[in-house]
Short mmCIF file of N, CA, C and O in Angstrom, two decimals:
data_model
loop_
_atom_site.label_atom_id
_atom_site.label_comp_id
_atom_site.label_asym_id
_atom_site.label_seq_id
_atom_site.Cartn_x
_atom_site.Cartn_y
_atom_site.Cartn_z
N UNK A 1 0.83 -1.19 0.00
CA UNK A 1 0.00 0.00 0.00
C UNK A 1 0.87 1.24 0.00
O UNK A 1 1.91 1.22 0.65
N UNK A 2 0.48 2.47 -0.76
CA UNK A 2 0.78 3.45 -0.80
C UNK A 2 0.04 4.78 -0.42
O UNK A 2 -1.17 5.02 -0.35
N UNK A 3 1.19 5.60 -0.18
CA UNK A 3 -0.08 7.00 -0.09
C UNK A 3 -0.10 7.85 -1.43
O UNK A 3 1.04 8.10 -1.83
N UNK A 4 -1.19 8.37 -2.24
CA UNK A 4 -0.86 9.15 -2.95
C UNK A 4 -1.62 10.52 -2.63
O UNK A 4 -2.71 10.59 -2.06
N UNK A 5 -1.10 11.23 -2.95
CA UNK A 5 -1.00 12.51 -2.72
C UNK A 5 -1.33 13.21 -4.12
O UNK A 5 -0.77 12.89 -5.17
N UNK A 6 -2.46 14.37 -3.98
CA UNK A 6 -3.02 14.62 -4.84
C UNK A 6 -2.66 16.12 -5.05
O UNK A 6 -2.46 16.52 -3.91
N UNK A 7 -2.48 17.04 -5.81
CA UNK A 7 -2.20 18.50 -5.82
C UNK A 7 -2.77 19.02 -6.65
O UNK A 7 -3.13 18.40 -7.65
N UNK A 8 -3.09 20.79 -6.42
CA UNK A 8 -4.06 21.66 -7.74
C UNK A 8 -4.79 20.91 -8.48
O UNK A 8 -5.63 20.18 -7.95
N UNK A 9 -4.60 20.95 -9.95
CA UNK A 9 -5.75 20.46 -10.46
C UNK A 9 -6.29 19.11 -10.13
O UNK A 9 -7.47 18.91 -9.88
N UNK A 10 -4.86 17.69 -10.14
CA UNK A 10 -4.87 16.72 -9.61
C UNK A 10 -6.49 16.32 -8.97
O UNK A 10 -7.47 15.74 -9.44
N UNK A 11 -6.14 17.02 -7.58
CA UNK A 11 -6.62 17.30 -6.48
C UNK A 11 -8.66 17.16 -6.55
O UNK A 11 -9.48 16.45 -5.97
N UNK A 12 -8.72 18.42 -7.74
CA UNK A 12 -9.79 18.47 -8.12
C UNK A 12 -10.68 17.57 -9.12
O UNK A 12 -11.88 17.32 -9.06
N UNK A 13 -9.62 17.12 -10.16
CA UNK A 13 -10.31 15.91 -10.74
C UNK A 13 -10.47 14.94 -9.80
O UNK A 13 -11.61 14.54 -10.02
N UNK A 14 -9.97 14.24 -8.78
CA UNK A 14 -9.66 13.09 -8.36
C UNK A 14 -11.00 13.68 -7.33
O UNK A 14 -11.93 12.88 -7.33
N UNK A 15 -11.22 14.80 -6.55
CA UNK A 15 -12.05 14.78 -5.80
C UNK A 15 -11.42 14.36 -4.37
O UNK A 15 -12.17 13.75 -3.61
N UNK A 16 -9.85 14.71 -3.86
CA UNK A 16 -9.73 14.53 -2.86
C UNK A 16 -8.13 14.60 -3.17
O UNK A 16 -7.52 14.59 -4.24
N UNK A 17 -7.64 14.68 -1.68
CA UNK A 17 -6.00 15.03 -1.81
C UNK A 17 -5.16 14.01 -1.06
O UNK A 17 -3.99 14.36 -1.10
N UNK A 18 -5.33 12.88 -0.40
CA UNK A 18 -4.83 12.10 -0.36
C UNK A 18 -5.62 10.49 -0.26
O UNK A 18 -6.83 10.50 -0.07
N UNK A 19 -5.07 9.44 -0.35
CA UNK A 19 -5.87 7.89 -0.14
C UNK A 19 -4.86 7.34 -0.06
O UNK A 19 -3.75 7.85 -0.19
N UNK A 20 -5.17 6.02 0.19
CA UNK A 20 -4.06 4.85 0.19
C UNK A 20 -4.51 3.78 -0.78
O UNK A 20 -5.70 3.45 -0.69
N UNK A 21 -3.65 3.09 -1.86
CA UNK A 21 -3.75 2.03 -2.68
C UNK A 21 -2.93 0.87 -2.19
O UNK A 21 -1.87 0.84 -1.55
N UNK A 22 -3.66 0.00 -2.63
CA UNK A 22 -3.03 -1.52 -2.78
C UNK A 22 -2.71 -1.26 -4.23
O UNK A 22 -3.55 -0.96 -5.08
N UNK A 23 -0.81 -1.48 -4.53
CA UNK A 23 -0.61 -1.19 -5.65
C UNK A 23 0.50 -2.40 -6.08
O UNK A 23 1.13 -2.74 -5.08
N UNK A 24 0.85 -3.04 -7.13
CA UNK A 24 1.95 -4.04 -6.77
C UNK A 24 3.14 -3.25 -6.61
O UNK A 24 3.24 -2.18 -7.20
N UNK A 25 4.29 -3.79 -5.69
CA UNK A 25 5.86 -3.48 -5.34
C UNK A 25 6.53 -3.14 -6.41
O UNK A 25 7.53 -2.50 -6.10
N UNK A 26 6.40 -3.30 -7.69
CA UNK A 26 7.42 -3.49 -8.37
C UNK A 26 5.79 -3.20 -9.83
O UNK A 26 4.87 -3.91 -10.24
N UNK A 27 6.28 -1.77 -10.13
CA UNK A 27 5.56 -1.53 -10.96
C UNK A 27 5.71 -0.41 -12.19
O UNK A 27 5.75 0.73 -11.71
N UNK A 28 5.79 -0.41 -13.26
CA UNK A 28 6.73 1.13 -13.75
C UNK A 28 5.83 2.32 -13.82
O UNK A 28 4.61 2.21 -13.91
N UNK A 29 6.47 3.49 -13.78
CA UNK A 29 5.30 4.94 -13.32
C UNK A 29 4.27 5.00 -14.22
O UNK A 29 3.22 5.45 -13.77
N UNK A 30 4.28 4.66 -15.42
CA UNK A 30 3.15 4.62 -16.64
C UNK A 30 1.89 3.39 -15.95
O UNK A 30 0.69 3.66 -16.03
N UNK A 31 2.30 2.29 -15.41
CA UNK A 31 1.30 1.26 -15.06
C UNK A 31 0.93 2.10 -13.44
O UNK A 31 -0.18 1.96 -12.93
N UNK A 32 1.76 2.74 -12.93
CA UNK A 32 1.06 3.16 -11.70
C UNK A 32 0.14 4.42 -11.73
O UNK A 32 -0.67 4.74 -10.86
N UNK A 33 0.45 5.17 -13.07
CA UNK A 33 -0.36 5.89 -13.48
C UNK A 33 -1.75 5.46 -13.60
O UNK A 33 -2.69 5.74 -12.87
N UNK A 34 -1.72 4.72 -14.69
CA UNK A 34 -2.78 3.72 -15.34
C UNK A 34 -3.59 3.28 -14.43
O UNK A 34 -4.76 3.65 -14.56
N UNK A 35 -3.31 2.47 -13.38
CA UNK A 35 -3.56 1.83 -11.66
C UNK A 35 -4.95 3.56 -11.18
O UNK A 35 -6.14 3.74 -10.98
N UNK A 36 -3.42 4.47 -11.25
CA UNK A 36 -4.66 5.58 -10.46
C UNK A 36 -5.83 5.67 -11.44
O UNK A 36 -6.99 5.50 -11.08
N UNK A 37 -5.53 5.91 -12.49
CA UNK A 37 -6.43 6.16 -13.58
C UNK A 37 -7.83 6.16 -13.77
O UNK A 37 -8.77 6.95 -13.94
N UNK A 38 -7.47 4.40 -13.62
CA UNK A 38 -9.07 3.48 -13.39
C UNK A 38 -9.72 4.02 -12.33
O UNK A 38 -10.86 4.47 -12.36
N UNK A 39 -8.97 3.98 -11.33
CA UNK A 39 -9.92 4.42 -10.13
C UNK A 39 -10.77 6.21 -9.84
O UNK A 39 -11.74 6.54 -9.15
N UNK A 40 -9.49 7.30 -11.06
CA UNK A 40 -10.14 8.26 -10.97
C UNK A 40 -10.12 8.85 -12.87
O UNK A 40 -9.61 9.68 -13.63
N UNK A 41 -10.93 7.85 -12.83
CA UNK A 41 -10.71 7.90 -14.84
C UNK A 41 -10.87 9.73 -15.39
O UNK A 41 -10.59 10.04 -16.54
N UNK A 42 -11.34 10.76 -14.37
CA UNK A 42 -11.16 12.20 -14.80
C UNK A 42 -9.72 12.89 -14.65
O UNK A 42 -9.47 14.08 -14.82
N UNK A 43 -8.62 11.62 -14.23
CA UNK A 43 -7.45 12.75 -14.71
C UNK A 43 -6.74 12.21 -15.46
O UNK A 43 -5.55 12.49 -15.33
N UNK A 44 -7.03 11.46 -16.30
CA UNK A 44 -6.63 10.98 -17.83
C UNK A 44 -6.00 12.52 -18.36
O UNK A 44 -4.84 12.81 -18.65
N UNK A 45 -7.21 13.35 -18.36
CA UNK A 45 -6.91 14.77 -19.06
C UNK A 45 -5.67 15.27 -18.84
O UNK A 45 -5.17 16.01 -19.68
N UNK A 46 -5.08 14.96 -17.82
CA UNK A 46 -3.60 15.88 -17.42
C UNK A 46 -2.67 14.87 -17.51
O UNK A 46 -1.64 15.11 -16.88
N UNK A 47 -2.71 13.61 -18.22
CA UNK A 47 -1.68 13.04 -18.44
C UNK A 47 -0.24 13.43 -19.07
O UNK A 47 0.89 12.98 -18.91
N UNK A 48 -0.56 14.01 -19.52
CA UNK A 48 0.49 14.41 -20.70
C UNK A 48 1.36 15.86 -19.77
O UNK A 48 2.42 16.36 -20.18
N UNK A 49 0.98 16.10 -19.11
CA UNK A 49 1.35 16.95 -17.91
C UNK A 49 1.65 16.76 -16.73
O UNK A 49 2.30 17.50 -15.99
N UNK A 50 1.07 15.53 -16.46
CA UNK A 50 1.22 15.38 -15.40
C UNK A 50 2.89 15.09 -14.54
O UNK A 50 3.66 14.62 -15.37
N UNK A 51 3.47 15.23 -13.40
CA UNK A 51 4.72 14.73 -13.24
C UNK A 51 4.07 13.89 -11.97
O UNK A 51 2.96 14.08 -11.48
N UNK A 52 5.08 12.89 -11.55
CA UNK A 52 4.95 11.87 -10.41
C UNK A 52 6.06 12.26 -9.12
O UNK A 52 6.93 13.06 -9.46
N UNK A 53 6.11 11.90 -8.02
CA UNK A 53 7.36 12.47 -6.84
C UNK A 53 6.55 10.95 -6.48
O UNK A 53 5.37 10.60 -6.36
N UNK A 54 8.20 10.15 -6.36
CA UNK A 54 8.30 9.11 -5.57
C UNK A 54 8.99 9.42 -4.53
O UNK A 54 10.06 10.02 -4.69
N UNK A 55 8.50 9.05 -3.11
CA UNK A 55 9.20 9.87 -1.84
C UNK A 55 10.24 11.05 -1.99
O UNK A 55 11.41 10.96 -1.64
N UNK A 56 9.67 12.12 -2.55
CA UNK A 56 10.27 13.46 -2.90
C UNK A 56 11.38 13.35 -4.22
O UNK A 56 12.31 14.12 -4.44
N UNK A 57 10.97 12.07 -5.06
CA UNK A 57 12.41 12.20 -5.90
C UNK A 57 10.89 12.22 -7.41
O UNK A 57 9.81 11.62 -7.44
N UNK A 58 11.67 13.38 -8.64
CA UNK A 58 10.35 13.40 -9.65
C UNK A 58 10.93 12.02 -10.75
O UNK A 58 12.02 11.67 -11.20
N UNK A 59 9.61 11.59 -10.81
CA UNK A 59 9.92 10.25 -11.82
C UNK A 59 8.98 10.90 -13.19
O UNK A 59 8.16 11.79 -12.94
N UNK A 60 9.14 10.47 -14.48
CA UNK A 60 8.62 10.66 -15.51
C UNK A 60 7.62 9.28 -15.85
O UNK A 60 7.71 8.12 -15.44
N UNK A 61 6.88 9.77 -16.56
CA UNK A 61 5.84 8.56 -16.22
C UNK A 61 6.21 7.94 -18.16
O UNK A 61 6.16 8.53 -19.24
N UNK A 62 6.55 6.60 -17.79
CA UNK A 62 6.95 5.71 -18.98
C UNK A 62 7.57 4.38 -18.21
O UNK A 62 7.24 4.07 -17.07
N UNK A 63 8.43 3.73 -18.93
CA UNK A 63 8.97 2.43 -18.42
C UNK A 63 10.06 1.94 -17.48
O UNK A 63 10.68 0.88 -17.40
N UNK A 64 10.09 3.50 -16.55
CA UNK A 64 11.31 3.27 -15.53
C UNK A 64 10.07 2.78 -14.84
O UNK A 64 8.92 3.21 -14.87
N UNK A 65 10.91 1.16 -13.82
CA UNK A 65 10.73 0.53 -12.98
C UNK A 65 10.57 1.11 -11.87
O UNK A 65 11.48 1.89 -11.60
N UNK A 66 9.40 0.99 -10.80
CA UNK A 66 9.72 1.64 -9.42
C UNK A 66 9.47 0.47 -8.76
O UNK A 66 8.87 -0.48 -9.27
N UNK A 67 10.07 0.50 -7.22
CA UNK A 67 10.27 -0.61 -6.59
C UNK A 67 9.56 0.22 -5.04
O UNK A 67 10.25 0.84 -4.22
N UNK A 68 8.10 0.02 -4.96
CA UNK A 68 7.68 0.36 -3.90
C UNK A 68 7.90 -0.24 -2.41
O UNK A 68 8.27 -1.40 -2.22
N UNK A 69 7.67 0.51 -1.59
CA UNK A 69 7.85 0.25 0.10
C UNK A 69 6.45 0.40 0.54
O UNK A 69 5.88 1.41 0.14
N UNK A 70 5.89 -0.32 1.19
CA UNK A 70 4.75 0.00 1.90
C UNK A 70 4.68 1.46 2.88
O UNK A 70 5.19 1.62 3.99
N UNK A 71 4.03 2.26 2.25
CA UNK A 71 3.88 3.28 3.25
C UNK A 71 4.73 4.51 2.17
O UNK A 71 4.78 5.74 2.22
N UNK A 72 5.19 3.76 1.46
CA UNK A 72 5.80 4.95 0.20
C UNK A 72 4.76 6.37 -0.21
O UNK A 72 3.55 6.15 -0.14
N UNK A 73 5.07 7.37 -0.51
CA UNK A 73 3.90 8.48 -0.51
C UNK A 73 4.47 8.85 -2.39
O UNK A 73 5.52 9.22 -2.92
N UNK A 74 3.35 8.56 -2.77
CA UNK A 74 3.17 9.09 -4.08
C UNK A 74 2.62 10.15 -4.79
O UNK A 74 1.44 10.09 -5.12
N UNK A 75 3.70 11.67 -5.23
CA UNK A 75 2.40 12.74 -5.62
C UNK A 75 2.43 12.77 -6.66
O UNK A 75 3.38 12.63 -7.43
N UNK A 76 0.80 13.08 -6.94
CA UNK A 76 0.55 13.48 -8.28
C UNK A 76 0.86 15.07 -8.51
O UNK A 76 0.47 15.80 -7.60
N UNK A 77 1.30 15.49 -9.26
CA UNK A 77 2.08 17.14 -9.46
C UNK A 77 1.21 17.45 -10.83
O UNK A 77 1.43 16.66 -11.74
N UNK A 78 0.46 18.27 -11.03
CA UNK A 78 0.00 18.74 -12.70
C UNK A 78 0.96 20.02 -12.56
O UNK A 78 1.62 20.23 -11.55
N UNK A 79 0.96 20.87 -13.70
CA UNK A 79 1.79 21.53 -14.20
C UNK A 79 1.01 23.09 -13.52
O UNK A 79 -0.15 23.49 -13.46
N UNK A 80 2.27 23.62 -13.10
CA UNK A 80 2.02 24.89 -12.27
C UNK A 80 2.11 26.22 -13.17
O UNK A 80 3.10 26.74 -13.69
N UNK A 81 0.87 26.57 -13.19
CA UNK A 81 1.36 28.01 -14.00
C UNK A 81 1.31 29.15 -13.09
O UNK A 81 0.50 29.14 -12.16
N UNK A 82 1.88 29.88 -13.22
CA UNK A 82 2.80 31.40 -12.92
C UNK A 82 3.86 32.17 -13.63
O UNK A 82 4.54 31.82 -14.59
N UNK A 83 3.85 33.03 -13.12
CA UNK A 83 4.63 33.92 -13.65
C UNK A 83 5.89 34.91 -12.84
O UNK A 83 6.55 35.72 -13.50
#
């Protein structure tokens, strides 16, 4: 199980800012994407924007391997505009 952590827009599609998943250990950021997906199929839209923070480190979402810890905190980051 993991925590993920939801931010700005994230936040608002998903309808909440943090939960915990049963996710498998050993999964790459595109399938853990995918994983959240199903469960909150309205942030499909910010895929292509979206960035991932595996315990504070940013992963790109494609076929790097992650090797989860129970209790690991996962954020979802959409893209910050300012100026």
């Amino acid at each position: 199980q993991v925590s993920v952590l939801y931010f700005a827009r994230s936040a608002e599609l998903a309808g909440l800012r943090c939960e915990t998943l049963s996710v498998p250990r050993q999964i790459t950021s595109l399938q853990l994407w995918e994983e959240i997906v199903k469960i909150h199929p309205r942030l499909a839209v910010i895929r292509d924007q979206v960035v991932f923070a595996v315990q504070q480190e940013y992963v790109l979402l494609g076929d790097q391997l992650l090797v989860l810890q129970p209790g690991d905190e996962v954020a979802i980051i959409p893209p910050i505009s300012g100026g």
